[in-house]
PDB file of C-alpha atoms and ligand atoms in Angstrom:
ATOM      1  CA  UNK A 153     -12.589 -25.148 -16.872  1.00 63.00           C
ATOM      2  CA  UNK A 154     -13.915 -26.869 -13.931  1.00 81.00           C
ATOM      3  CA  UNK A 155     -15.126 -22.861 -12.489  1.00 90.00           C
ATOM      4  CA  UNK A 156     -17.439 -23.227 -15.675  1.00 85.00           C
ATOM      5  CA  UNK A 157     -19.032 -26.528 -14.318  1.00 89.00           C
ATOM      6  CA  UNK A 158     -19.951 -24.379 -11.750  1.00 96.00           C
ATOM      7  CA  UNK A 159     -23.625 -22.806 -12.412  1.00 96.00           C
ATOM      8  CA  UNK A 160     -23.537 -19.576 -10.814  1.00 97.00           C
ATOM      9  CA  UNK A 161     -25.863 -18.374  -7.976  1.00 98.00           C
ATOM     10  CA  UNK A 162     -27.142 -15.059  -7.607  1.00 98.00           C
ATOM     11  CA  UNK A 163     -28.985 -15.193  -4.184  1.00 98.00           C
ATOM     12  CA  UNK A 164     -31.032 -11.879  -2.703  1.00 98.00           C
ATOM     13  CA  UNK A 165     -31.255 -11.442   0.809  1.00 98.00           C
ATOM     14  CA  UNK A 166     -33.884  -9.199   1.757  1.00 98.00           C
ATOM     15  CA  UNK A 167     -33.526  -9.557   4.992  1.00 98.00           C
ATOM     16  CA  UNK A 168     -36.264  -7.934   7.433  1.00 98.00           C
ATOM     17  CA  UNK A 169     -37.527  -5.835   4.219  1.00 98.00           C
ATOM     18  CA  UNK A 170     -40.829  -5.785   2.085  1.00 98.00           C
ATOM     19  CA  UNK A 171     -44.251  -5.991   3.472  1.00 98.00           C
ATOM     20  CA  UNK A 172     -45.855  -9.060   1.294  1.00 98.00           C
ATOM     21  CA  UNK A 173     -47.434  -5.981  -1.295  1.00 98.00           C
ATOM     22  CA  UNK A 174     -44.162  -4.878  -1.661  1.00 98.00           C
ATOM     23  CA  UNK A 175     -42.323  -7.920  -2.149  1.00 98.00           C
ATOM     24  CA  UNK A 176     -45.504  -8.428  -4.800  1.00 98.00           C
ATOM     25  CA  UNK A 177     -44.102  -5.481  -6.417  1.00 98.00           C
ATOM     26  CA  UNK A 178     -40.425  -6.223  -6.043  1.00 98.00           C
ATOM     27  CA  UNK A 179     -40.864  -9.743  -7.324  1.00 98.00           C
ATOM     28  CA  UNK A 180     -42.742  -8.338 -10.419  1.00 97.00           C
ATOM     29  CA  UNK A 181     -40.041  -5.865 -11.358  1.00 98.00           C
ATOM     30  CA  UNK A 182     -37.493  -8.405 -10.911  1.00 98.00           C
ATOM     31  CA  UNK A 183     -39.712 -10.985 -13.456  1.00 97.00           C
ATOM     32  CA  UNK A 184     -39.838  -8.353 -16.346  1.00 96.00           C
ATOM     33  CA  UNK A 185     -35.830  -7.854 -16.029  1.00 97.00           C
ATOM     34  CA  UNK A 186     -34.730 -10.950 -15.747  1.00 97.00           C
ATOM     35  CA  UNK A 187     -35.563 -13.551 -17.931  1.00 93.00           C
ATOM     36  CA  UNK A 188     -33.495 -16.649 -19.218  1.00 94.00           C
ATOM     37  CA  UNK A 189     -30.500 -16.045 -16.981  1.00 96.00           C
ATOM     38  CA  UNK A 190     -28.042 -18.466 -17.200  1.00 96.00           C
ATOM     39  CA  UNK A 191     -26.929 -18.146 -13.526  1.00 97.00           C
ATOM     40  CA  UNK A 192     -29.362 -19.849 -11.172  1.00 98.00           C
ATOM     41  CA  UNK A 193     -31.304 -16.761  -9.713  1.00 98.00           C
ATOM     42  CA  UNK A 194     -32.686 -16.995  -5.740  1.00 98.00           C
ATOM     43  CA  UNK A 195     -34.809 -14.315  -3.614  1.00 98.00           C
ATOM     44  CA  UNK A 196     -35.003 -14.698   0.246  1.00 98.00           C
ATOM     45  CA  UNK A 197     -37.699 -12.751   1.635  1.00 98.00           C
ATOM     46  CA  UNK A 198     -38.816 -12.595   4.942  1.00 98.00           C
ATOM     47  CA  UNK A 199     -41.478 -15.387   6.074  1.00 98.00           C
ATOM     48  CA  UNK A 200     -45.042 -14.144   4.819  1.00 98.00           C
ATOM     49  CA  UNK A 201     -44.006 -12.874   2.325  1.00 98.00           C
ATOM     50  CA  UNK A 202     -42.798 -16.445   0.871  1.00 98.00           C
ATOM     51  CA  UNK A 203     -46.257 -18.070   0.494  1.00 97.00           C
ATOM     52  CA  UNK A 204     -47.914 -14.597  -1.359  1.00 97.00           C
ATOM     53  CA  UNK A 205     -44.593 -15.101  -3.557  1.00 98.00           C
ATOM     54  CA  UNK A 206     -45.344 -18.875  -4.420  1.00 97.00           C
ATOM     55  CA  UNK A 207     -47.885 -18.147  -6.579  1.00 94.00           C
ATOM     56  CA  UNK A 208     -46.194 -15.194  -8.022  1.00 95.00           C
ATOM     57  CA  UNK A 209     -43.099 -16.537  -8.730  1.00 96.00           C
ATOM     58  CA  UNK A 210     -45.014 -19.801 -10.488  1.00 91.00           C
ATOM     59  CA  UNK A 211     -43.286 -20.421 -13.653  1.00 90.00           C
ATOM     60  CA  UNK A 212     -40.514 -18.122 -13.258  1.00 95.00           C
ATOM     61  CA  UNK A 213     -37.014 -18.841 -13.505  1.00 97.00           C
ATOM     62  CA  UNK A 214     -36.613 -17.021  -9.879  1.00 98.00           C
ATOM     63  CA  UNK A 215     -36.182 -19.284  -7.521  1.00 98.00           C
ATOM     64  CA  UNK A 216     -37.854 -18.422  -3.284  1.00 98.00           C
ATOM     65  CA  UNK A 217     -35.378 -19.365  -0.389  1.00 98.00           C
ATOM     66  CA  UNK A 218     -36.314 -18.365   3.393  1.00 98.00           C
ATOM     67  CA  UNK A 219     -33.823 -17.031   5.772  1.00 98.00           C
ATOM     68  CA  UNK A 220     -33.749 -19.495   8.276  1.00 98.00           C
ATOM     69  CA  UNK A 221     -35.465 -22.411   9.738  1.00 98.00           C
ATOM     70  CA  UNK A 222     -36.257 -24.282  12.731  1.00 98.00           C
ATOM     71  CA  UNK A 223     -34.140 -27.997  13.180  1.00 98.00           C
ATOM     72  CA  UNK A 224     -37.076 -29.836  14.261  1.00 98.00           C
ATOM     73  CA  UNK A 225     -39.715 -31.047  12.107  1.00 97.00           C
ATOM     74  CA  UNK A 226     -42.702 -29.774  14.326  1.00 98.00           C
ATOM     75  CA  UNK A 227     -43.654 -29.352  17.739  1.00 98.00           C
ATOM     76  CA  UNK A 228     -43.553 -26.568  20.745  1.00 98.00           C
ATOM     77  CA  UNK A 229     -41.548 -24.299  19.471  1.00 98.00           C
ATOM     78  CA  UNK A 230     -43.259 -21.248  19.372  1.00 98.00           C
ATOM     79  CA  UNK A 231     -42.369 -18.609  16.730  1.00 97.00           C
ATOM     80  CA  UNK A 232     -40.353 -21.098  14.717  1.00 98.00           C
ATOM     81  CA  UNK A 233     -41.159 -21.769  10.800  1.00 98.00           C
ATOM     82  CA  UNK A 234     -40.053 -25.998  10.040  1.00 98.00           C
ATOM     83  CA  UNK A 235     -38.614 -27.081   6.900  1.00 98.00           C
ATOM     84  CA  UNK A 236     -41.667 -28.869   5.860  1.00 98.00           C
ATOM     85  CA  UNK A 237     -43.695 -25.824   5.889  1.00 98.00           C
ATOM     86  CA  UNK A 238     -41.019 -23.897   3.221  1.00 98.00           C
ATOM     87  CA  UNK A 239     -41.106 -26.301   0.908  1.00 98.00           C
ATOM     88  CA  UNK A 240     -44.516 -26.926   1.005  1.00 97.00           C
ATOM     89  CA  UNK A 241     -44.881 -22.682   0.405  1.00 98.00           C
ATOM     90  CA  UNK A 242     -42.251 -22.918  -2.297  1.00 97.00           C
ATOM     91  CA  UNK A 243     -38.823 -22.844  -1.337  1.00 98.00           C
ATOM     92  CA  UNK A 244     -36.448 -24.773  -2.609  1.00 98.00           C
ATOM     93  CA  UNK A 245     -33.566 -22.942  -0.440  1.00 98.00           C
ATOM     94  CA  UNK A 246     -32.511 -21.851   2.944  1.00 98.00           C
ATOM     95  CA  UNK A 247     -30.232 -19.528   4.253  1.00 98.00           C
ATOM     96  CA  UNK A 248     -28.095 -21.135   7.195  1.00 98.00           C
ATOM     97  CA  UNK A 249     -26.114 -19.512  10.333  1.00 98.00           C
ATOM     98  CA  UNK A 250     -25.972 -15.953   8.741  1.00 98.00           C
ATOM     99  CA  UNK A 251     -24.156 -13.666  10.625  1.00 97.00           C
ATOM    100  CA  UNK A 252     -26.591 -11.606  11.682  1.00 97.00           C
ATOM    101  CA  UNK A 253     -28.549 -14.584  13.349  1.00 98.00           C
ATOM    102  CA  UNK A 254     -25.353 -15.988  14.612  1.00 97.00           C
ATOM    103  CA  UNK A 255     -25.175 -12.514  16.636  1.00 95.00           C
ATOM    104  CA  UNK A 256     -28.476 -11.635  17.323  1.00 97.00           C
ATOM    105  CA  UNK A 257     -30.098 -14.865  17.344  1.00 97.00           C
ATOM    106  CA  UNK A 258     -27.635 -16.805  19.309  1.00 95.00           C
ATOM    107  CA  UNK A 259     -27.418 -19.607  16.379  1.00 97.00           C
ATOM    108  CA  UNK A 260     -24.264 -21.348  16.976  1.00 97.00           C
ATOM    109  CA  UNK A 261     -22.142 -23.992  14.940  1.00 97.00           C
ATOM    110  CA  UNK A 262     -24.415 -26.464  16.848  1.00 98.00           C
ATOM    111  CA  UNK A 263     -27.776 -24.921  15.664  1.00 98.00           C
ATOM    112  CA  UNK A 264     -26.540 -24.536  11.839  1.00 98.00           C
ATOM    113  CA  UNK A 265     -25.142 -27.905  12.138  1.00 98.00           C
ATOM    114  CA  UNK A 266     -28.355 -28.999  12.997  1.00 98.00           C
ATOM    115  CA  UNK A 267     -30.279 -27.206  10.717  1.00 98.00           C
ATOM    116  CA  UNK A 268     -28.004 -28.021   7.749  1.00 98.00           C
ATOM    117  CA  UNK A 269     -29.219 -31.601   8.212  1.00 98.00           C
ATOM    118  CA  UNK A 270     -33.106 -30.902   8.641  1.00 98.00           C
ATOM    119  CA  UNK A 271     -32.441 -28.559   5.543  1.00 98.00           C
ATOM    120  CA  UNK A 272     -30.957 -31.782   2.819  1.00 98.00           C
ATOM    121  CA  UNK A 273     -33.084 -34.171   4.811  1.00 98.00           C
ATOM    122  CA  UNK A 274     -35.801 -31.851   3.622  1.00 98.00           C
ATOM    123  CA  UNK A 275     -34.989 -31.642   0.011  1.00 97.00           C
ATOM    124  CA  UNK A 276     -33.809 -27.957   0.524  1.00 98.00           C
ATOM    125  CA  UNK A 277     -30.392 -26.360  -0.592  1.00 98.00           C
ATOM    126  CA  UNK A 278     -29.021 -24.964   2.001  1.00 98.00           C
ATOM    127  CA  UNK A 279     -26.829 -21.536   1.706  1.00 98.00           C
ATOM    128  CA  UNK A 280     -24.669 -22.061   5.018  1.00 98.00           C
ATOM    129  CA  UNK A 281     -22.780 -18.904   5.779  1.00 98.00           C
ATOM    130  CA  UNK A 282     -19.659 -18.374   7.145  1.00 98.00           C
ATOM    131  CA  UNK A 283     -17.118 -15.524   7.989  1.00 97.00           C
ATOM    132  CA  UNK A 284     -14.725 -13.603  10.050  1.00 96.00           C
ATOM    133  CA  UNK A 285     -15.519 -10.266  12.097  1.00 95.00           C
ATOM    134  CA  UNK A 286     -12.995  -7.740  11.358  1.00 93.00           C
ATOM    135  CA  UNK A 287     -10.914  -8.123  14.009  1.00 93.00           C
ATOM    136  CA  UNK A 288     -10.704 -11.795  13.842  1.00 95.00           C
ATOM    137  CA  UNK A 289      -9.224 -10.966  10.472  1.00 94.00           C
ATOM    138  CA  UNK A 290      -7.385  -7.997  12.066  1.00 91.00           C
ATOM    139  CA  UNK A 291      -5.544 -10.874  14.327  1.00 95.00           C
ATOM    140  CA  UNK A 292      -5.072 -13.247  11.543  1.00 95.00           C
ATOM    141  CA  UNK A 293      -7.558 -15.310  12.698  1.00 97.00           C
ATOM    142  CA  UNK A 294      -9.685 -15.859   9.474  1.00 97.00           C
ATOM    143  CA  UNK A 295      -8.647 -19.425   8.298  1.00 97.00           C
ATOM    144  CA  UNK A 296      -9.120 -20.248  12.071  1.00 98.00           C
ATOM    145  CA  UNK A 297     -12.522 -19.155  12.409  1.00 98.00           C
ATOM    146  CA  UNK A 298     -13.359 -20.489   8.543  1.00 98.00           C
ATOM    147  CA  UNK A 299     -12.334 -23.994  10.080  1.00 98.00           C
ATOM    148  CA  UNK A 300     -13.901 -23.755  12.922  1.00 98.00           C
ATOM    149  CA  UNK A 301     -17.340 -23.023  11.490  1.00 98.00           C
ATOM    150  CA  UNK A 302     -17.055 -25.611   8.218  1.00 98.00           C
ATOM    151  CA  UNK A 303     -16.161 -28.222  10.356  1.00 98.00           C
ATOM    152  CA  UNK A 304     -19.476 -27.062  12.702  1.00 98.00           C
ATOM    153  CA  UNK A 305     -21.344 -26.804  10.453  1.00 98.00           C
ATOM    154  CA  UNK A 306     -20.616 -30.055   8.999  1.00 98.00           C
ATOM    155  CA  UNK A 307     -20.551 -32.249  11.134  1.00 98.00           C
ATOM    156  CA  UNK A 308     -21.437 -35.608  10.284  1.00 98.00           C
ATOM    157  CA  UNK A 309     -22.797 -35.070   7.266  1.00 98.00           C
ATOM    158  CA  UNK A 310     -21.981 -37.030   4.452  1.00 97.00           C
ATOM    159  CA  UNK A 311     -20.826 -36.699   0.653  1.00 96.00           C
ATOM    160  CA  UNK A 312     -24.571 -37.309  -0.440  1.00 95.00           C
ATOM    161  CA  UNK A 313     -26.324 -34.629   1.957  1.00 96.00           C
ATOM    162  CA  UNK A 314     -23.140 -32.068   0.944  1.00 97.00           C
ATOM    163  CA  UNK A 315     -24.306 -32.276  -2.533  1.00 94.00           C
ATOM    164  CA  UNK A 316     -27.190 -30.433  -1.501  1.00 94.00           C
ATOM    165  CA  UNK A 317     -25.440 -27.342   0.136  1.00 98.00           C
ATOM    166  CA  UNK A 318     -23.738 -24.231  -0.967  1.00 98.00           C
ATOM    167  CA  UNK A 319     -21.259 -21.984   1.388  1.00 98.00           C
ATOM    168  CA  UNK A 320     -21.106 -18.223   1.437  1.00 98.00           C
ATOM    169  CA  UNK A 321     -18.332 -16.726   2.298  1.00 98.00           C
ATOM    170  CA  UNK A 322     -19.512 -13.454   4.079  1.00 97.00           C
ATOM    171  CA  UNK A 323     -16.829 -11.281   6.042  1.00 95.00           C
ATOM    172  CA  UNK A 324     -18.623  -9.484   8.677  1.00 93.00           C
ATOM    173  CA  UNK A 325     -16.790  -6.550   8.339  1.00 90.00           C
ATOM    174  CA  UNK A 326     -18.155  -6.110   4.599  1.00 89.00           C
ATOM    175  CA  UNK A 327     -22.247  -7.036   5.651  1.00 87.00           C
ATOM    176  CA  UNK A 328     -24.143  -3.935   4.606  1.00 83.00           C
ATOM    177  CA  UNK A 329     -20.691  -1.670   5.152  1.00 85.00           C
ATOM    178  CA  UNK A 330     -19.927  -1.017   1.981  1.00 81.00           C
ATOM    179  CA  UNK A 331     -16.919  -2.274   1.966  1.00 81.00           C
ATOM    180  CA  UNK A 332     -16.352  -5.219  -0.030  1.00 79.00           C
ATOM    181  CA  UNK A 333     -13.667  -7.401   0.245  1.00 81.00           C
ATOM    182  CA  UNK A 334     -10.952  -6.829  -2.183  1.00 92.00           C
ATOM    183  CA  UNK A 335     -11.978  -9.331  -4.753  1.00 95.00           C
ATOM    184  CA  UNK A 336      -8.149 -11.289  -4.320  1.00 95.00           C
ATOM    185  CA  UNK A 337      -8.514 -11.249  -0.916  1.00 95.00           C
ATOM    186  CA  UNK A 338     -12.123 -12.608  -1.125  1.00 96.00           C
ATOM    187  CA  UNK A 339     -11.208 -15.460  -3.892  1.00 97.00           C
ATOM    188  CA  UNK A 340      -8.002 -16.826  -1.239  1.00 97.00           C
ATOM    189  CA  UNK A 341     -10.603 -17.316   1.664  1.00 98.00           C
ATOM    190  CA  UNK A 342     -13.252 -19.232  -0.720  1.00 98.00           C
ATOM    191  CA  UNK A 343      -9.984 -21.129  -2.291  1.00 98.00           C
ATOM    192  CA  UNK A 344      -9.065 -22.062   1.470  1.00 98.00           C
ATOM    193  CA  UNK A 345     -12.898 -23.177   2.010  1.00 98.00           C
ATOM    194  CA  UNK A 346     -12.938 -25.294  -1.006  1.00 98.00           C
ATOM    195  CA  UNK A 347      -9.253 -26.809   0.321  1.00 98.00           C
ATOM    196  CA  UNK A 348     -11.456 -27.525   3.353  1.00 98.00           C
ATOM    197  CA  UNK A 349     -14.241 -29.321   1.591  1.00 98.00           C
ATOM    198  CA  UNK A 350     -11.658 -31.494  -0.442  1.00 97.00           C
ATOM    199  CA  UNK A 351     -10.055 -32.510   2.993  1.00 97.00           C
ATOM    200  CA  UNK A 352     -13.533 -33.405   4.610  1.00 97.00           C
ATOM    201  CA  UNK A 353     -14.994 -35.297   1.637  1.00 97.00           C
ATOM    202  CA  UNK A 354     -13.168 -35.804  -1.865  1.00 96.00           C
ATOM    203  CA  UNK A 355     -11.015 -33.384  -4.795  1.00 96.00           C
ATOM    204  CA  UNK A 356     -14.341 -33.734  -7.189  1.00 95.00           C
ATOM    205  CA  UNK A 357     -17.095 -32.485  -4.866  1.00 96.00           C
ATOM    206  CA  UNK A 358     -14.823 -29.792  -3.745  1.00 96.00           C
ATOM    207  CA  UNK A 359     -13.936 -28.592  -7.446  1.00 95.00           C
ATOM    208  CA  UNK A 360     -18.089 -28.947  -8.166  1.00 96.00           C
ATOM    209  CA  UNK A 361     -19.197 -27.107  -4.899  1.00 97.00           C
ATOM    210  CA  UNK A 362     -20.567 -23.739  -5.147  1.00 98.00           C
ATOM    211  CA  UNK A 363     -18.802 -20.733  -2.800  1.00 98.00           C
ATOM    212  CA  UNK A 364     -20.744 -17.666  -2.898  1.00 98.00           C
ATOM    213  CA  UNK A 365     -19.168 -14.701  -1.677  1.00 97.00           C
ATOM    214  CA  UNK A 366     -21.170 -11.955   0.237  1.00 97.00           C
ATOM    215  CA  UNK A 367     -20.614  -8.238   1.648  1.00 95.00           C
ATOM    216  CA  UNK A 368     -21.727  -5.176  -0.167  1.00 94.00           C
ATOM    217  CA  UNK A 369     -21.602  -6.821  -3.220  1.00 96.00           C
ATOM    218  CA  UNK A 370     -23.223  -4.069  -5.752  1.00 96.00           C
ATOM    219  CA  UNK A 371     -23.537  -3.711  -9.652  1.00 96.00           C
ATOM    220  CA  UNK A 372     -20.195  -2.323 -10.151  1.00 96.00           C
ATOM    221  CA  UNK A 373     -17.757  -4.373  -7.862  1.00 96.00           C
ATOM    222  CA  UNK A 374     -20.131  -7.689  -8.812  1.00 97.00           C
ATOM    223  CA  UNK A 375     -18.008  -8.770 -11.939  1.00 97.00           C
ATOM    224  CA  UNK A 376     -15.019  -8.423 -10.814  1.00 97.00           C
ATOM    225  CA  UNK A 377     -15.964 -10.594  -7.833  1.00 97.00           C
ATOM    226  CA  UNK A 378     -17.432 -13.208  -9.566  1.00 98.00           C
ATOM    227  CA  UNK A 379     -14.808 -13.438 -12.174  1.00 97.00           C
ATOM    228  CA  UNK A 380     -12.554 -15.049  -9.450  1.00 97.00           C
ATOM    229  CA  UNK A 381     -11.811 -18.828  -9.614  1.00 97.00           C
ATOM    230  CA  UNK A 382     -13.184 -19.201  -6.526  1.00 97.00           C
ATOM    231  CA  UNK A 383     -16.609 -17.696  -6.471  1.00 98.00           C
ATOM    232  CA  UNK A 384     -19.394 -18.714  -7.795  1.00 98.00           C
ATOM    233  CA  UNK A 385     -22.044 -16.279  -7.614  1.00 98.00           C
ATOM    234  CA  UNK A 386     -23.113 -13.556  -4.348  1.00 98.00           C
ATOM    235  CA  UNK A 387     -25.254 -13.401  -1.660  1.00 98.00           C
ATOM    236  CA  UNK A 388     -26.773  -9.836  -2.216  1.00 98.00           C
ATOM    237  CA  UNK A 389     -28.232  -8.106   1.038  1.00 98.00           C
ATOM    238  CA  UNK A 390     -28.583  -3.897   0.289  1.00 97.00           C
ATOM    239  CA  UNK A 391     -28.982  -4.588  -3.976  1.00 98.00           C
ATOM    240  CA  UNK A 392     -30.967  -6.814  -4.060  1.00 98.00           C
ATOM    241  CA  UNK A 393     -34.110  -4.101  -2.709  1.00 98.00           C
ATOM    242  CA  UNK A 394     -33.738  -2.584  -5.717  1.00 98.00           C
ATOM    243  CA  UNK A 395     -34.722  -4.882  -9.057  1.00 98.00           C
ATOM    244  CA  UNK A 396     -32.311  -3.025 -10.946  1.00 98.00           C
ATOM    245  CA  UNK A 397     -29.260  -3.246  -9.178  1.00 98.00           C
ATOM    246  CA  UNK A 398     -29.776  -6.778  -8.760  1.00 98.00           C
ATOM    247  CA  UNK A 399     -30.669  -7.459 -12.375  1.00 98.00           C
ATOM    248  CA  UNK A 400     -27.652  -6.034 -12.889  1.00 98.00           C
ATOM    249  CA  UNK A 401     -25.758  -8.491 -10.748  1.00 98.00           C
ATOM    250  CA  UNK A 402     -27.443 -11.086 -12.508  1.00 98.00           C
ATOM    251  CA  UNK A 403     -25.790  -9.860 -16.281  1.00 98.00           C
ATOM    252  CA  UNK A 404     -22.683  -9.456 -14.662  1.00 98.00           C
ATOM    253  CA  UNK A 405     -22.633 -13.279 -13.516  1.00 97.00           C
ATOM    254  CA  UNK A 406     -24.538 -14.169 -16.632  1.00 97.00           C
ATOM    255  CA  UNK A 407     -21.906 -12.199 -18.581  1.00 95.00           C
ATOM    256  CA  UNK A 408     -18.623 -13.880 -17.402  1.00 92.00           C
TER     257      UNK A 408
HETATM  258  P1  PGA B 260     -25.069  -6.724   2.060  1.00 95.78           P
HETATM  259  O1  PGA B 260     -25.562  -8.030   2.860  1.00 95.78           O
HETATM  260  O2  PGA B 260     -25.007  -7.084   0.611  1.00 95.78           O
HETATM  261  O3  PGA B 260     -26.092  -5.678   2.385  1.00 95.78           O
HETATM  262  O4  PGA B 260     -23.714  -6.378   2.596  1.00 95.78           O
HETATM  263  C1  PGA B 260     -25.137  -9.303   2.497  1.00 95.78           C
HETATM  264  C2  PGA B 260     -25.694 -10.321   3.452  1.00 95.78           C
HETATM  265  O5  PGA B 260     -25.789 -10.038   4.656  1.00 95.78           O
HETATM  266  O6  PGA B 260     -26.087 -11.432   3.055  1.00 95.78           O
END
């Protein structure tokens, strides 16, 4: 019952892939497969390609979402994109404190923190990701680190701002591995993330909140993921390249 108040998000990210012709291409395939999905549908491509894509995407039901942004809303900060300037190119999400940025990028519970708020202060849902490596979860150290990073991530910020985010739940361990997380195991994690949110703020926006779940999530473990109580839709790395595979994903949520 309350899993069906839940709209469903099916959220590509591309990641550093697609030149803007081919996300031209991409983004046209994907418009001739999918078209009235009942799931709310989201492509992250890499910065230039996001203003070619406005245009593109104009009228669609896909919705554009970058892969980061920069905290501040403009200044000397050389190489950094602002909030400001997504939205004004045509996204109306952002991807938060991935794990590859966390690792590569040095972004820390601090940095999504802050970005979380320039996000919803923006008028941009943010997609705030979280997850163990494996051998955090090797040492049983998953709900730890969970807790750790929620309660980074959101710090003071209040019931009306949290409206405006959704969490993925992204084991490390299952980012572009191939293996995914069995979908029990994946459901108790985003279960213990929504006990989180409850604690922080109240029952309702906890039961209303959207937990994606993301790792090698493909066309044929996708249902069986998203048919969890817990999840709410993926966050598709690998499948979502390929307008197929990710159409698929999108019938599979759409289907449930
Ligand atoms: P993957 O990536 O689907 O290729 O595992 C997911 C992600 O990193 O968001």
């Amino acid at each position: 019952m309350e899993k069906e108040m839940r709209t469903p998000v099916i959220a590509g990210n591309w990641k550093m892939n697609k030149t803007p012709y081919e996300a031209v291409a991409l983004a046209n395939e994907l418009k001739n497969l999918i078209k009235a999905p009942r799931c709310q549908v989201v492509i992250c491509p890499p910065f230039l390609d996001i203003p070619v894509l406005f245009s593109e995407l104009n009228g669609s039901c896909i919705k554009m979402g970058a892969q980061n942004c920069h905290f501040e809303e403009k200044g000397a900060f050389t190489g950094e994109v602002s909030v400001k300037m997504l939205k004004e190119s045509g996204c109306s999400h952002v991807i938060i404190g991935h794990s590859e940025r966390r690792q590569y990028f040095n972004e820390t519970d601090e940095t999504v923190n802050l970005k979380i708020k320039a996000a919803v202060n923006g008028n941009l849902t943010a997609i705030v990701c979280v997850g163990e490596t494996l051998e955090e979860r090797e040492s049983e150290k998953t709900e730890e680190v969970i807790k750790r990073q929620i309660e980074g991530a959101l710090k003071d910020i209040d019931e009306l701002s949290f409206a405006k985010i959704i969490i993925a739940y992204e084991p490390i361990w299952a980012i572009g591995t191939g293996k995914t997380a069995q979908a029990a195991e994946a459901d108790v994690v985003c279960g213990y993330i929504r006990e989180l949110i409850a604690k922080k703020y109240t029952k309702q926006l906890a039961r209303t909140t959207r937990i994606l779940y993301g790792g090698s999530m493909n066309s044929a473990n996708a249902k069986e993921l998203l048919e969890q109580y817990n999840i709410d839709g993926g966050l598709i790395g690998g499948a979502s390249l390929k307008a197929g595979n990710f159409a698929e994903i999108v019938s599979a949520a759409d289907s449930i």
